[in-house]
Coordinates of C-alpha atoms and ligand atoms in Angstrom, one line a residue:
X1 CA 0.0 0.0 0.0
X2 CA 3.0 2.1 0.1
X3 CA 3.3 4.6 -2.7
X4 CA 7.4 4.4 -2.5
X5 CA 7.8 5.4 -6.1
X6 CA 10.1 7.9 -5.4
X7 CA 9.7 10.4 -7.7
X8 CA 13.0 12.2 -8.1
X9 CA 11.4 15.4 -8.8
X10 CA 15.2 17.1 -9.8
X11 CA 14.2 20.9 -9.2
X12 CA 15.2 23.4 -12.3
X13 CA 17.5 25.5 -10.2
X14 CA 18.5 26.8 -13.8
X15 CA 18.1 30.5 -13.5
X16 CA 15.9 31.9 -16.0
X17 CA 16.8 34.4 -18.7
X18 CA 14.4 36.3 -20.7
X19 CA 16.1 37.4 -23.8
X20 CA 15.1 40.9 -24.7
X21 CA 14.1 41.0 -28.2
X22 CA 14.9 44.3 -29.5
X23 CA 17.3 46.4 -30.7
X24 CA 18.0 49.1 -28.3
X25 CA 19.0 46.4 -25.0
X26 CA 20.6 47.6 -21.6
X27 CA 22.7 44.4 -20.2
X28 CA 24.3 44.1 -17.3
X29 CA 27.9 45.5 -18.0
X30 CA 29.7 42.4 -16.0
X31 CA 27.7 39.4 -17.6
X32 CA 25.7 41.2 -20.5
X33 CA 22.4 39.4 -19.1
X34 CA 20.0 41.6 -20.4
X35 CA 18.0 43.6 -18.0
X36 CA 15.9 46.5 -20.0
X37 CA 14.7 47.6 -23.3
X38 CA 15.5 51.6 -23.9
X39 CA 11.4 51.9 -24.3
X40 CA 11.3 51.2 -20.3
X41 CA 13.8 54.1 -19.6
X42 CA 11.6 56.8 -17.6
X43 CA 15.0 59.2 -16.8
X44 CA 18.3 59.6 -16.8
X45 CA 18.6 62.1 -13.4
X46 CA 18.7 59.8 -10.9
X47 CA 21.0 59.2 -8.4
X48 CA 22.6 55.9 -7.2
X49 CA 24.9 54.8 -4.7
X50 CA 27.4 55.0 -6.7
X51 CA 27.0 57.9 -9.0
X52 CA 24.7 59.1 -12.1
X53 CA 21.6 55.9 -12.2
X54 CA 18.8 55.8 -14.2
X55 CA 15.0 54.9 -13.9
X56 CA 13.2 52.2 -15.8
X57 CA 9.9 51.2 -15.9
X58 CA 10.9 47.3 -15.7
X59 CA 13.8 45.6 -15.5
X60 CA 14.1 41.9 -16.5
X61 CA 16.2 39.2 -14.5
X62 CA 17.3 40.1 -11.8
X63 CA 16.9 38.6 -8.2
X64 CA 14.7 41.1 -5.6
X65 CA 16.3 41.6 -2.0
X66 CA 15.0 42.2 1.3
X67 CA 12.6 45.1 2.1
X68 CA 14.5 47.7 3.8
X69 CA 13.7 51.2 4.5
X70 CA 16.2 53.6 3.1
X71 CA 16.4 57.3 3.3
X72 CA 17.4 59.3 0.4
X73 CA 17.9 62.5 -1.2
X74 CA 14.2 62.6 -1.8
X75 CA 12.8 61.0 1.6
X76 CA 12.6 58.0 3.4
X77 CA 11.4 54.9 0.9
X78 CA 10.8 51.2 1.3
X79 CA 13.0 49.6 -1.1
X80 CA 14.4 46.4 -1.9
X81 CA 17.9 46.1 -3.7
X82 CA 18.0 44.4 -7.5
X83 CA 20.9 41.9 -8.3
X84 CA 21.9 40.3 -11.7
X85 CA 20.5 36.6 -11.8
X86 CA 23.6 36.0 -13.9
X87 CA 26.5 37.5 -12.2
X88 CA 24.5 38.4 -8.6
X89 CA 26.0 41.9 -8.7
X90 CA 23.9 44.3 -7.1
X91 CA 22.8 46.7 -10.0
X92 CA 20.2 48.9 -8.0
X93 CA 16.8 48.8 -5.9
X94 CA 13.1 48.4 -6.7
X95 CA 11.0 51.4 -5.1
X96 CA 8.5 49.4 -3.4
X97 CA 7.0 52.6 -1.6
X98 CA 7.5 56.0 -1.0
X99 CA 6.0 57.7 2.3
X100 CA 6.1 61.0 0.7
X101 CA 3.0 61.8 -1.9
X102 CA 5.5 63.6 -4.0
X103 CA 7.9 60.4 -4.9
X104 CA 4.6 57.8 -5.2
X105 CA 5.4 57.7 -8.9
X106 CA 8.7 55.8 -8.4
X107 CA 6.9 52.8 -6.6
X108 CA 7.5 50.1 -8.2
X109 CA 9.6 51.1 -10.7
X110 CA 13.3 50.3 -11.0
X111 CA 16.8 52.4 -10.3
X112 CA 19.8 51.0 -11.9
X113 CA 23.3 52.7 -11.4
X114 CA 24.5 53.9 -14.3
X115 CA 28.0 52.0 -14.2
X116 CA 26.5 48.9 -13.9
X117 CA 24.3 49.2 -17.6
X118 CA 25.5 48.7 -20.6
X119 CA 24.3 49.2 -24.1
X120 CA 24.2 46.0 -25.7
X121 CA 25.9 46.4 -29.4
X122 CA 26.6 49.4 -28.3
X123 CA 23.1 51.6 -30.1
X124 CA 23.2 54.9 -30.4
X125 CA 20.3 56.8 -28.7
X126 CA 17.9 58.6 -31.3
X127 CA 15.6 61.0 -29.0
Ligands
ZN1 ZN1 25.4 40.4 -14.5

């Protein structure tokens, strides 16, 4: 009566990358995973940890961290930090909320520092 079949049920740990289709990519500029199409770019005048970031709309696979409370230039926000699912360098943070009424447009969109993009076969930006 015992169901011993044990079903080795091997678990896909194989990370999953979504491969942007389109012309204008952003990659990660360690790995070149791709992370964002230039159509998710909202601006270019942000500020990261580490210098000049910019904010997008949605940004493809990467691995979300912790909540975590965080006060910047702006106010205090709730935000969790984003890390390449290649490479597992931390690339930026996900706005999950923003306490001030001002900043709510950034929830749930994405920051990612500047140095840590790169333009996949290297496009040229037609604004
Ligand atoms: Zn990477």
């Amino acid at each position: 009566m015992s169901s011993s079949s044990k079903k080795q049920k091997k678990q896909r740990n194989k990370a999953f990358y979504k491969y942007l289709d389109n012309d204008r990519i952003y990659s990660c500029s360690k790995c070149h995973t791709h992370l964002a199409k230039h159509e998710e770019l909202i601006s270019k005048a942000f500020q990261g940890r580490l210098g000049r970031a910019f904010l997008f709309n949605s940004i493809e696979n990467v691995i979300l961290g912790k909540n975590e409370d965080r006060t910047l230039i702006t106010g205090v926000h709730t935000v969790k930090d984003i890390s390449c699912v290649s490479c597992r360098s931390v690339i930026g943070w996900k706005y999950v909320y923003a306490y001030q009424e001002d900043q709510k447009y950034k929830e749930n969109k994405y920051i990612v520092e500047k140095t840590m993009l790169s333009k996949e076969n290297n496009w040229d930006e037609q604004y």
